[in-house]
Amino acid sequence: MATVRTRFAPSPTGYLHIGGARTALFNLLFARHNAGSFILRIEDTDRERSTPEAIEAITDSLKWLDLAWDEGPFFQTQRFDLYKEKVRELLAAGRAYPCTCTAEELEKKRQAALKEKRKPMYDGACRPPEGVVPALPQDKPYTIRFRGPREGATVVDDLVKGRVTFENRELDDLIIARSDGTPTYNFCVVVDDVDMGITHVIRGDDHLANTPRQILLYQALGRTPPAFAHVPLILGLDKARLSKRHGATSVTAYRDMGYFPEALSNYLVRLGWSHGDQEVFSRAELTEKFSLENVGKSAGIFNPEKLLWLNSHYLKSRPLSQLADDVAPYIEAKGYVVPPDKKWRERMAATLQERAKTLVELVELAHFYLSDDIKYDDKATKKFLTPEVRPPLEELIQKLEAIDFDEKNIEAAFNEVLQRHNLQLGKLAQPVRVALTGTTVSPGIYEVLAVLGKERSLNRLRAALGKISG
């Protein structure tokens, strides 16, 4: 068996869509599972819409998702000489011919076909008789069309969808080179896949309609087509094709929202592929278990809530040392100064790890740690910072001033004050929580005090006393 070679071939006209990311992931996993190679090819022949910014966004997204390619990136715009050579080969073999039909003539015929409820397809006006190799016109512009068979059928034995048959009479003679000499998408794809030795083409099933034409081009070039696997599209919860109205659709958007690349990869691979009831996979497990046999035929339904749940799972299980590094750029992006003490960031993250679902949410919850600009909630202030709490709060401040500041000693100080004033923990903890965070919701109060540290904690408690007297 030939060494497996797969490819991901995006058009750089925008950000990497999560559907494209899943396609890249499937190609990578299939190649890795079979000890093969994964190739990145940039299909940038649409020069008006392809941009360097989009190319960078795509490659950055692939790197963030840890979808490392083995060869490339290759760029179609750098391969025009090869495409032109293959066009000449087909012309010389009588498998292609020049077409001088103008765009206006073709549009007129298309409109007539639609009006007569016929399939709008090229009528073969310039198609030469069998065996005739016409000369290229010298006095008028022309395109080059592939001369497809009119009889029989082209069969796609798809590794996901099964056997799909296309009648050749339904496939018109597609243009393989435009009037300015630039090659077209379907032709470039085939030439590239031949040149790069691609053995398996794994892509979305919206490309299935192109496959019979591409198979005919492989055969015309004297090559055996690769194996094809067309995976179902990703749909929104309303069963419509995924779009911006369903929420974020680009990989970079999920990165910026504080999702982990492992969580997004794990979620995307499960949109269309399964291995029993298992939901959470390491990359090593995916590489070991992935196969096209377990890719389903029905569309994957993108559920943002399930992705959020999966991301929270990864956040909760993240080693604190890693989480402290992960959260640093999100702290900076929010406008805070990143605390240089990594151990302190670990302690901070530990108190919020069970509460946050994304890195962005973790930073939002950490506001009272990262900034001393605390805004007090009015209702919380009126309810808990009352004259009755002044005596125990003053005594607590005195005890906290005198101790080594760790959770054990902080708890002991609290217990002494609670006993002296015959209070339940909540009667003192909630006023302290409001003083430290401005709200009534936070991690455990002893943890919060310990992480904030002695000086910052006491400053806030004293400021709360000022609010009481006011």
CSV table of C-alpha atoms in Angstrom, one decimal:
chain,number,residue,atom,x,y,z
A,1,MET,CA,0.0,0.0,0.0
A,2,ALA,CA,1.3,3.5,-0.9
A,3,THR,CA,2.2,5.8,1.9
A,4,VAL,CA,-0.8,7.8,2.9
A,5,ARG,CA,-0.6,11.5,1.9
A,6,THR,CA,-3.5,13.9,2.7
A,7,ARG,CA,-3.8,17.6,2.2
A,8,PHE,CA,-5.7,20.6,3.5
A,9,ALA,CA,-6.2,23.2,0.8
A,10,PRO,CA,-7.9,26.4,1.9
A,11,SER,CA,-8.6,29.4,-0.2
A,12,PRO,CA,-7.2,32.4,1.6
A,13,THR,CA,-10.2,34.7,1.3
A,14,GLY,CA,-10.9,35.1,5.1
A,15,TYR,CA,-10.3,33.5,8.5
A,16,LEU,CA,-10.2,29.8,9.0
A,17,HIS,CA,-13.8,28.7,9.5
A,18,ILE,CA,-14.4,25.9,12.1
A,19,GLY,CA,-15.7,23.7,9.2
A,20,GLY,CA,-12.3,24.1,7.5
A,21,ALA,CA,-10.6,23.4,10.8
A,22,ARG,CA,-12.4,20.2,11.2
A,23,THR,CA,-11.5,19.2,7.6
A,24,ALA,CA,-7.8,19.9,8.4
A,25,LEU,CA,-8.1,17.9,11.6
A,26,PHE,CA,-9.6,14.9,9.9
A,27,ASN,CA,-6.8,15.0,7.3
A,28,LEU,CA,-4.1,15.3,9.9
A,29,LEU,CA,-5.5,12.5,12.1
A,30,PHE,CA,-5.9,10.1,9.1
A,31,ALA,CA,-2.4,10.8,8.0
A,32,ARG,CA,-0.9,10.4,11.5
A,33,HIS,CA,-3.0,7.2,12.2
A,34,ASN,CA,-1.6,5.7,9.0
A,35,ALA,CA,2.0,6.9,9.5
A,36,GLY,CA,1.6,9.2,6.5
A,37,SER,CA,2.1,12.8,5.6
A,38,PHE,CA,-0.1,15.9,5.9
A,39,ILE,CA,0.4,18.6,3.3
A,40,LEU,CA,-0.8,22.3,3.5
A,41,ARG,CA,-1.6,23.9,0.1
A,42,ILE,CA,-2.9,27.4,-0.3
A,43,GLU,CA,-5.3,27.7,-3.2
A,44,ASP,CA,-4.8,31.4,-3.9
A,45,THR,CA,-5.7,31.5,-7.6
A,46,ASP,CA,-8.5,34.0,-6.9
A,47,ARG,CA,-6.1,36.9,-6.7
A,48,GLU,CA,-8.8,39.5,-6.1
A,49,ARG,CA,-10.0,37.9,-2.9
A,50,SER,CA,-6.9,36.2,-1.6
A,51,THR,CA,-4.9,38.3,0.8
A,52,PRO,CA,-1.7,37.9,2.8
A,53,GLU,CA,-3.6,38.7,6.0
A,54,ALA,CA,-6.0,35.7,5.3
A,55,ILE,CA,-3.0,33.4,4.7
A,56,GLU,CA,-1.5,34.5,8.0
A,57,ALA,CA,-4.8,34.0,9.8
A,58,ILE,CA,-5.2,30.5,8.4
A,59,THR,CA,-1.6,29.4,9.2
A,60,ASP,CA,-1.8,31.0,12.7
A,61,SER,CA,-5.1,29.1,13.4
A,62,LEU,CA,-3.6,25.8,12.3
A,63,LYS,CA,-0.6,26.3,14.5
A,64,TRP,CA,-2.8,27.3,17.5
A,65,LEU,CA,-4.8,24.1,17.0
A,66,ASP,CA,-1.5,22.1,16.8
A,67,LEU,CA,-2.3,20.9,13.3
A,68,ALA,CA,1.3,20.8,12.1
A,69,TRP,CA,1.8,20.1,8.4
A,70,ASP,CA,4.7,18.0,7.1
A,71,GLU,CA,5.1,19.8,3.8
A,72,GLY,CA,4.2,23.2,2.6
A,73,PRO,CA,2.6,25.6,2.5
A,74,PHE,CA,2.5,25.4,-1.3
A,75,PHE,CA,0.9,28.2,-3.2
A,76,GLN,CA,-1.0,27.7,-6.4
A,77,THR,CA,0.1,31.1,-7.8
A,78,GLN,CA,3.7,29.9,-7.8
A,79,ARG,CA,2.8,26.8,-9.8
A,80,PHE,CA,1.3,28.3,-13.0
A,81,ASP,CA,4.0,26.9,-15.2
A,82,LEU,CA,3.1,23.4,-14.2
A,83,TYR,CA,-0.6,24.0,-14.9
A,84,LYS,CA,0.1,25.5,-18.3
A,85,GLU,CA,2.3,22.5,-19.2
A,86,LYS,CA,-0.6,20.1,-18.3
A,87,VAL,CA,-3.0,22.1,-20.3
A,88,ARG,CA,-0.7,21.7,-23.4
A,89,GLU,CA,-0.5,18.0,-22.7
A,90,LEU,CA,-4.3,17.7,-22.8
A,91,LEU,CA,-4.6,19.8,-25.9
A,92,ALA,CA,-2.0,17.7,-27.7
A,93,ALA,CA,-3.8,14.5,-26.8
A,94,GLY,CA,-7.2,15.8,-28.0
A,95,ARG,CA,-8.5,15.8,-24.4
A,96,ALA,CA,-9.0,19.6,-24.4
A,97,TYR,CA,-9.9,22.2,-27.0
A,98,PRO,CA,-10.1,26.0,-27.4
A,99,CYS,CA,-13.6,27.7,-27.0
A,100,THR,CA,-14.2,31.1,-28.5
A,101,CYS,CA,-17.7,31.5,-27.1
A,102,THR,CA,-18.0,34.9,-25.4
A,103,ALA,CA,-19.4,35.4,-21.9
A,104,GLU,CA,-22.4,37.2,-23.4
A,105,GLU,CA,-23.2,34.3,-25.7
A,106,LEU,CA,-22.8,31.8,-22.9
A,107,GLU,CA,-25.1,33.8,-20.6
A,108,LYS,CA,-27.7,34.1,-23.4
A,109,LYS,CA,-27.7,30.3,-23.8
A,110,ARG,CA,-27.9,29.9,-20.0
A,111,GLN,CA,-30.9,32.1,-19.7
A,112,ALA,CA,-32.6,30.3,-22.6
A,113,ALA,CA,-32.0,26.9,-20.9
A,114,LEU,CA,-33.5,28.2,-17.6
A,115,LYS,CA,-36.5,29.6,-19.4
A,116,GLU,CA,-37.1,26.2,-21.1
A,117,LYS,CA,-36.5,24.5,-17.7
A,118,ARG,CA,-33.4,22.7,-19.1
A,119,LYS,CA,-30.2,22.3,-17.1
A,120,PRO,CA,-27.9,25.2,-18.0
A,121,MET,CA,-24.8,23.6,-19.3
A,122,TYR,CA,-22.4,24.2,-22.2
A,123,ASP,CA,-23.8,23.0,-25.5
A,124,GLY,CA,-20.5,22.0,-27.0
A,125,ALA,CA,-20.6,24.7,-29.7
A,126,CYS,CA,-16.8,24.7,-30.1
A,127,ARG,CA,-16.2,21.0,-29.3
A,128,PRO,CA,-14.3,19.4,-32.2
A,129,PRO,CA,-15.1,16.0,-33.7
A,130,GLU,CA,-13.5,12.9,-32.0
A,131,GLY,CA,-9.8,12.6,-32.9
A,132,VAL,CA,-9.4,16.2,-34.2
A,133,VAL,CA,-6.9,18.4,-32.5
A,134,PRO,CA,-7.8,22.0,-33.5
A,135,ALA,CA,-5.3,24.8,-33.8
A,136,LEU,CA,-5.4,27.6,-31.2
A,137,PRO,CA,-7.2,30.7,-32.5
A,138,GLN,CA,-4.9,33.6,-33.4
A,139,ASP,CA,-7.5,36.4,-34.0
A,140,LYS,CA,-9.9,36.2,-31.0
A,141,PRO,CA,-9.8,35.4,-27.3
A,142,TYR,CA,-10.5,31.8,-26.2
A,143,THR,CA,-10.8,29.6,-23.1
A,144,ILE,CA,-9.6,26.0,-22.9
A,145,ARG,CA,-12.2,23.4,-22.2
A,146,PHE,CA,-11.7,19.8,-21.1
A,147,ARG,CA,-13.3,17.3,-23.5
A,148,GLY,CA,-15.3,15.0,-21.2
A,149,PRO,CA,-17.0,11.8,-22.3
A,150,ARG,CA,-20.6,12.0,-23.4
A,151,GLU,CA,-21.3,8.3,-22.7
A,152,GLY,CA,-21.3,6.2,-19.6
A,153,ALA,CA,-21.0,7.2,-16.0
A,154,THR,CA,-18.4,8.2,-13.5
A,155,VAL,CA,-18.5,6.4,-10.2
A,156,VAL,CA,-17.3,7.8,-6.9
A,157,ASP,CA,-16.7,5.1,-4.3
A,158,ASP,CA,-16.7,7.5,-1.4
A,159,LEU,CA,-15.2,6.3,1.8
A,160,VAL,CA,-17.9,8.0,3.8
A,161,LYS,CA,-20.9,8.3,1.6
A,162,GLY,CA,-20.6,5.0,-0.3
A,163,ARG,CA,-21.0,4.7,-4.0
A,164,VAL,CA,-22.3,7.7,-5.9
A,165,THR,CA,-22.8,7.5,-9.7
A,166,PHE,CA,-22.8,10.5,-12.1
A,167,GLU,CA,-24.0,10.2,-15.7
A,168,ASN,CA,-21.4,11.7,-17.9
A,169,ARG,CA,-24.0,13.4,-20.2
A,170,GLU,CA,-24.8,15.6,-17.2
A,171,LEU,CA,-21.2,16.8,-16.9
A,172,ASP,CA,-20.5,19.6,-19.4
A,173,ASP,CA,-17.0,20.4,-20.8
A,174,LEU,CA,-15.6,22.5,-18.0
A,175,ILE,CA,-13.2,25.4,-18.6
A,176,ILE,CA,-9.7,24.5,-17.4
A,177,ALA,CA,-8.0,27.7,-18.5
A,178,ARG,CA,-9.5,31.2,-18.7
A,179,SER,CA,-9.0,33.5,-21.6
A,180,ASP,CA,-6.1,35.2,-19.8
A,181,GLY,CA,-4.4,31.8,-19.5
A,182,THR,CA,-4.9,31.4,-15.7
A,183,PRO,CA,-6.0,27.9,-14.7
A,184,THR,CA,-9.3,27.2,-13.0
A,185,TYR,CA,-9.9,25.6,-9.6
A,186,ASN,CA,-10.9,22.1,-10.6
A,187,PHE,CA,-7.9,21.7,-12.9
A,188,CYS,CA,-5.4,23.1,-10.4
A,189,VAL,CA,-6.7,20.8,-7.7
A,190,VAL,CA,-6.1,17.7,-9.9
A,191,VAL,CA,-2.7,18.7,-11.1
A,192,ASP,CA,-1.6,19.5,-7.6
A,193,ASP,CA,-2.9,16.3,-6.1
A,194,VAL,CA,-1.1,14.3,-8.9
A,195,ASP,CA,2.1,16.3,-8.4
A,196,MET,CA,2.0,16.0,-4.6
A,197,GLY,CA,1.1,12.3,-4.6
A,198,ILE,CA,-2.1,12.7,-2.7
A,199,THR,CA,-3.6,9.4,-1.8
A,200,HIS,CA,-6.7,10.5,0.1
A,201,VAL,CA,-8.9,13.6,-0.5
A,202,ILE,CA,-10.9,14.2,2.7
A,203,ARG,CA,-13.1,17.3,2.4
A,204,GLY,CA,-16.6,18.6,3.0
A,205,ASP,CA,-19.5,17.0,1.0
A,206,ASP,CA,-20.2,20.4,-0.6
A,207,HIS,CA,-17.3,19.4,-2.9
A,208,LEU,CA,-18.9,16.2,-4.0
A,209,ALA,CA,-20.3,17.7,-7.2
A,210,ASN,CA,-16.8,18.6,-8.3
A,211,THR,CA,-15.5,15.0,-7.8
A,212,PRO,CA,-16.7,13.3,-11.1
A,213,ARG,CA,-15.1,16.1,-13.2
A,214,GLN,CA,-11.9,15.8,-11.2
A,215,ILE,CA,-11.9,12.0,-11.6
A,216,LEU,CA,-12.2,12.4,-15.4
A,217,LEU,CA,-9.2,14.9,-15.3
A,218,TYR,CA,-7.1,12.4,-13.4
A,219,GLN,CA,-7.9,9.7,-16.0
A,220,ALA,CA,-7.2,12.1,-18.9
A,221,LEU,CA,-3.7,12.8,-17.3
A,222,GLY,CA,-3.1,9.1,-17.1
A,223,ARG,CA,-3.3,8.9,-13.3
A,224,THR,CA,-5.4,6.8,-10.9
A,225,PRO,CA,-7.6,9.1,-8.8
A,226,PRO,CA,-7.0,9.2,-5.1
A,227,ALA,CA,-9.6,7.8,-2.6
A,228,PHE,CA,-12.3,10.3,-1.8
A,229,ALA,CA,-14.0,10.9,1.5
A,230,HIS,CA,-16.7,13.6,1.7
A,231,VAL,CA,-17.6,14.4,5.3
A,232,PRO,CA,-21.0,16.0,6.2
A,233,LEU,CA,-21.2,19.7,6.7
A,234,ILE,CA,-21.6,21.3,10.1
A,235,LEU,CA,-25.0,22.8,10.8
A,236,GLY,CA,-26.4,25.1,13.4
A,237,LEU,CA,-29.0,24.1,16.0
A,238,ASP,CA,-31.7,25.2,13.5
A,239,LYS,CA,-30.3,22.6,11.0
A,240,ALA,CA,-29.2,25.5,8.6
A,241,ARG,CA,-25.7,25.7,7.4
A,242,LEU,CA,-23.5,27.2,10.0
A,243,SER,CA,-23.1,30.9,9.7
A,244,LYS,CA,-22.4,34.0,11.8
A,245,ARG,CA,-26.0,34.2,13.0
A,246,HIS,CA,-25.3,31.0,14.9
A,247,GLY,CA,-22.4,32.7,16.8
A,248,ALA,CA,-18.7,32.8,16.1
A,249,THR,CA,-17.5,30.7,13.2
A,250,SER,CA,-13.8,31.4,13.0
A,251,VAL,CA,-11.1,29.6,14.9
A,252,THR,CA,-9.5,32.9,15.9
A,253,ALA,CA,-12.8,34.1,17.5
A,254,TYR,CA,-12.8,31.1,19.8
A,255,ARG,CA,-9.1,31.6,20.6
A,256,ASP,CA,-9.9,35.3,21.5
A,257,MET,CA,-12.8,34.2,23.6
A,258,GLY,CA,-10.5,32.1,25.8
A,259,TYR,CA,-11.1,28.6,24.6
A,260,PHE,CA,-8.4,26.0,24.7
A,261,PRO,CA,-7.2,24.6,21.3
A,262,GLU,CA,-7.4,21.1,22.7
A,263,ALA,CA,-11.1,21.7,23.6
A,264,LEU,CA,-12.0,23.1,20.2
A,265,SER,CA,-10.1,20.3,18.4
A,266,ASN,CA,-11.8,17.7,20.7
A,267,TYR,CA,-15.2,19.2,20.0
A,268,LEU,CA,-14.7,19.5,16.2
A,269,VAL,CA,-13.6,16.0,15.8
A,270,ARG,CA,-16.7,14.7,17.5
A,271,LEU,CA,-18.9,16.6,15.0
A,272,GLY,CA,-19.2,13.7,12.6
A,273,TRP,CA,-16.9,11.1,14.1
A,274,SER,CA,-17.3,8.9,17.2
A,275,HIS,CA,-15.6,6.2,19.1
A,276,GLY,CA,-18.3,4.6,21.3
A,277,ASP,CA,-19.6,7.0,24.0
A,278,GLN,CA,-16.3,8.6,24.7
A,279,GLU,CA,-16.4,12.4,24.6
A,280,VAL,CA,-13.0,13.6,25.8
A,281,PHE,CA,-9.8,12.6,23.9
A,282,SER,CA,-6.2,13.4,24.0
A,283,ARG,CA,-4.4,14.0,20.7
A,284,ALA,CA,-2.6,10.7,21.2
A,285,GLU,CA,-5.9,8.9,21.6
A,286,LEU,CA,-7.4,10.6,18.5
A,287,THR,CA,-4.4,9.6,16.5
A,288,GLU,CA,-4.7,6.0,17.6
A,289,LYS,CA,-8.5,5.7,17.2
A,290,PHE,CA,-9.4,7.9,14.2
A,291,SER,CA,-10.7,6.1,11.1
A,292,LEU,CA,-13.0,7.1,8.3
A,293,GLU,CA,-15.2,4.1,9.0
A,294,ASN,CA,-16.4,5.9,12.1
A,295,VAL,CA,-17.3,9.2,10.3
A,296,GLY,CA,-21.1,9.4,10.1
A,297,LYS,CA,-23.2,10.3,7.1
A,298,SER,CA,-25.4,12.8,8.8
A,299,ALA,CA,-24.5,16.5,9.4
A,300,GLY,CA,-22.8,17.5,12.7
A,301,ILE,CA,-24.9,19.9,14.8
A,302,PHE,CA,-22.8,22.7,16.3
A,303,ASN,CA,-23.9,23.3,19.9
A,304,PRO,CA,-22.1,26.2,21.6
A,305,GLU,CA,-23.2,25.1,25.0
A,306,LYS,CA,-21.6,21.7,24.6
A,307,LEU,CA,-18.4,23.3,23.4
A,308,LEU,CA,-18.4,25.6,26.5
A,309,TRP,CA,-18.9,22.6,28.8
A,310,LEU,CA,-16.0,20.8,27.1
A,311,ASN,CA,-13.8,23.9,27.5
A,312,SER,CA,-14.7,24.1,31.2
A,313,HIS,CA,-13.6,20.5,31.6
A,314,TYR,CA,-10.2,21.3,30.1
A,315,LEU,CA,-9.9,24.4,32.3
A,316,LYS,CA,-10.7,22.5,35.5
A,317,SER,CA,-8.2,19.7,34.6
A,318,ARG,CA,-5.5,22.1,33.5
A,319,PRO,CA,-2.3,21.9,35.7
A,320,LEU,CA,-2.0,25.2,37.5
A,321,SER,CA,1.5,25.9,36.2
A,322,GLN,CA,0.2,25.7,32.7
A,323,LEU,CA,-3.0,27.6,33.5
A,324,ALA,CA,-0.9,30.5,34.9
A,325,ASP,CA,0.9,30.8,31.6
A,326,ASP,CA,-2.3,30.3,29.6
A,327,VAL,CA,-4.1,33.2,31.3
A,328,ALA,CA,-1.3,35.7,31.1
A,329,PRO,CA,-2.1,37.1,27.6
A,330,TYR,CA,-5.8,37.4,28.5
A,331,ILE,CA,-4.9,39.4,31.5
A,332,GLU,CA,-2.9,41.7,29.3
A,333,ALA,CA,-5.6,41.9,26.7
A,334,LYS,CA,-8.1,43.0,29.4
A,335,GLY,CA,-5.8,46.0,30.2
A,336,TYR,CA,-4.3,44.7,33.4
A,337,VAL,CA,-0.6,44.5,34.2
A,338,VAL,CA,0.4,40.8,34.2
A,339,PRO,CA,1.5,39.9,37.7
A,340,PRO,CA,5.2,38.8,37.2
A,341,ASP,CA,5.1,36.2,40.0
A,342,LYS,CA,3.9,33.0,38.3
A,343,LYS,CA,3.4,31.3,41.6
A,344,TRP,CA,1.0,34.0,42.6
A,345,ARG,CA,-0.9,33.6,39.3
A,346,GLU,CA,-1.2,29.9,40.1
A,347,ARG,CA,-2.7,30.6,43.5
A,348,MET,CA,-5.1,33.2,41.9
A,349,ALA,CA,-6.1,30.7,39.2
A,350,ALA,CA,-6.6,27.9,41.7
A,351,THR,CA,-9.4,29.9,43.4
A,352,LEU,CA,-11.3,30.4,40.2
A,353,GLN,CA,-10.5,27.2,38.3
A,354,GLU,CA,-13.8,25.6,39.3
A,355,ARG,CA,-15.9,28.7,38.5
A,356,ALA,CA,-14.7,29.8,35.1
A,357,LYS,CA,-15.5,28.2,31.8
A,358,THR,CA,-13.1,30.2,29.6
A,359,LEU,CA,-9.9,32.0,30.1
A,360,VAL,CA,-11.7,35.3,29.4
A,361,GLU,CA,-14.2,34.5,32.1
A,362,LEU,CA,-11.4,33.6,34.5
A,363,VAL,CA,-9.9,37.1,34.0
A,364,GLU,CA,-13.2,38.7,34.4
A,365,LEU,CA,-13.8,36.8,37.7
A,366,ALA,CA,-10.3,37.8,38.8
A,367,HIS,CA,-10.8,41.6,38.6
A,368,PHE,CA,-10.6,42.0,42.4
A,369,TYR,CA,-7.2,40.2,42.3
A,370,LEU,CA,-5.8,42.1,39.4
A,371,SER,CA,-7.0,45.6,40.2
A,372,ASP,CA,-7.5,47.6,43.4
A,373,ASP,CA,-10.2,49.7,41.6
A,374,ILE,CA,-13.1,47.9,43.3
A,375,LYS,CA,-16.6,49.0,42.5
A,376,TYR,CA,-19.0,48.3,45.4
A,377,ASP,CA,-22.4,46.8,44.5
A,378,ASP,CA,-25.0,49.2,46.1
A,379,LYS,CA,-27.3,46.4,47.3
A,380,ALA,CA,-24.5,44.4,48.8
A,381,THR,CA,-23.1,47.5,50.6
A,382,LYS,CA,-26.4,48.4,52.1
A,383,LYS,CA,-27.1,44.9,53.2
A,384,PHE,CA,-23.7,43.9,54.7
A,385,LEU,CA,-21.7,47.0,55.5
A,386,THR,CA,-23.9,48.0,58.4
A,387,PRO,CA,-23.1,49.7,61.7
A,388,GLU,CA,-23.7,46.3,63.4
A,389,VAL,CA,-20.7,44.7,61.6
A,390,ARG,CA,-18.3,47.5,62.7
A,391,PRO,CA,-17.1,46.0,66.0
A,392,PRO,CA,-16.3,42.5,64.7
A,393,LEU,CA,-14.8,43.9,61.5
A,394,GLU,CA,-12.5,46.2,63.6
A,395,GLU,CA,-11.4,43.3,65.8
A,396,LEU,CA,-10.8,41.1,62.7
A,397,ILE,CA,-8.6,43.8,61.2
A,398,GLN,CA,-6.5,43.9,64.5
A,399,LYS,CA,-6.1,40.1,64.5
A,400,LEU,CA,-5.1,40.0,60.8
A,401,GLU,CA,-2.5,42.7,61.4
A,402,ALA,CA,-0.8,40.5,63.9
A,403,ILE,CA,-0.6,37.1,62.1
A,404,ASP,CA,1.5,35.5,59.4
A,405,PHE,CA,-0.8,35.7,56.4
A,406,ASP,CA,-1.8,32.2,55.4
A,407,GLU,CA,-5.2,30.4,55.2
A,408,LYS,CA,-4.7,28.5,58.4
A,409,ASN,CA,-3.9,31.6,60.5
A,410,ILE,CA,-6.6,33.6,58.7
A,411,GLU,CA,-9.2,31.0,59.6
A,412,ALA,CA,-8.1,31.0,63.2
A,413,ALA,CA,-8.5,34.8,63.4
A,414,PHE,CA,-12.0,34.5,62.0
A,415,ASN,CA,-13.0,31.8,64.5
A,416,GLU,CA,-11.8,33.9,67.4
A,417,VAL,CA,-13.8,36.9,66.3
A,418,LEU,CA,-16.9,34.8,65.6
A,419,GLN,CA,-16.8,33.2,69.0
A,420,ARG,CA,-16.3,36.5,70.9
A,421,HIS,CA,-19.3,38.1,69.1
A,422,ASN,CA,-21.4,34.9,68.9
A,423,LEU,CA,-21.7,35.1,65.1
A,424,GLN,CA,-22.2,32.5,62.3
A,425,LEU,CA,-19.5,32.6,59.7
A,426,GLY,CA,-21.7,34.2,57.0
A,427,LYS,CA,-22.4,37.2,59.3
A,428,LEU,CA,-18.7,38.2,59.1
A,429,ALA,CA,-17.6,36.5,55.9
A,430,GLN,CA,-20.1,38.4,53.7
A,431,PRO,CA,-19.2,41.9,54.9
A,432,VAL,CA,-15.5,40.9,54.4
A,433,ARG,CA,-16.3,39.6,50.9
A,434,VAL,CA,-18.0,42.8,49.9
A,435,ALA,CA,-15.1,44.8,51.3
A,436,LEU,CA,-12.6,42.7,49.3
A,437,THR,CA,-14.4,42.2,46.0
A,438,GLY,CA,-17.3,44.7,46.0
A,439,THR,CA,-19.8,41.8,45.6
A,440,THR,CA,-21.3,39.0,47.5
A,441,VAL,CA,-19.9,36.2,45.3
A,442,SER,CA,-16.3,35.0,45.4
A,443,PRO,CA,-14.1,32.0,46.1
A,444,GLY,CA,-13.7,31.0,49.7
A,445,ILE,CA,-13.0,34.0,51.9
A,446,TYR,CA,-9.8,32.6,53.5
A,447,GLU,CA,-8.4,31.8,50.0
A,448,VAL,CA,-9.2,35.3,48.8
A,449,LEU,CA,-7.5,37.0,51.7
A,450,ALA,CA,-4.4,34.8,51.4
A,451,VAL,CA,-4.1,35.4,47.6
A,452,LEU,CA,-4.7,39.2,47.9
A,453,GLY,CA,-2.0,39.3,50.6
A,454,LYS,CA,-1.9,41.2,53.9
A,455,GLU,CA,-1.4,44.7,52.8
A,456,ARG,CA,-4.0,44.8,50.0
A,457,SER,CA,-6.6,42.9,52.2
A,458,LEU,CA,-6.2,45.3,55.2
A,459,ASN,CA,-6.4,48.4,53.0
A,460,ARG,CA,-9.7,47.2,51.6
A,461,LEU,CA,-11.1,46.2,55.0
A,462,ARG,CA,-10.2,49.7,56.3
A,463,ALA,CA,-11.8,51.3,53.3
A,464,ALA,CA,-15.0,49.3,54.1
A,465,LEU,CA,-15.0,50.6,57.6
A,466,GLY,CA,-14.9,54.1,56.1
A,467,LYS,CA,-18.0,53.3,54.1
A,468,ILE,CA,-19.8,52.1,57.3
A,469,SER,CA,-19.1,55.3,59.1
A,470,GLY,CA,-20.2,57.3,56.1
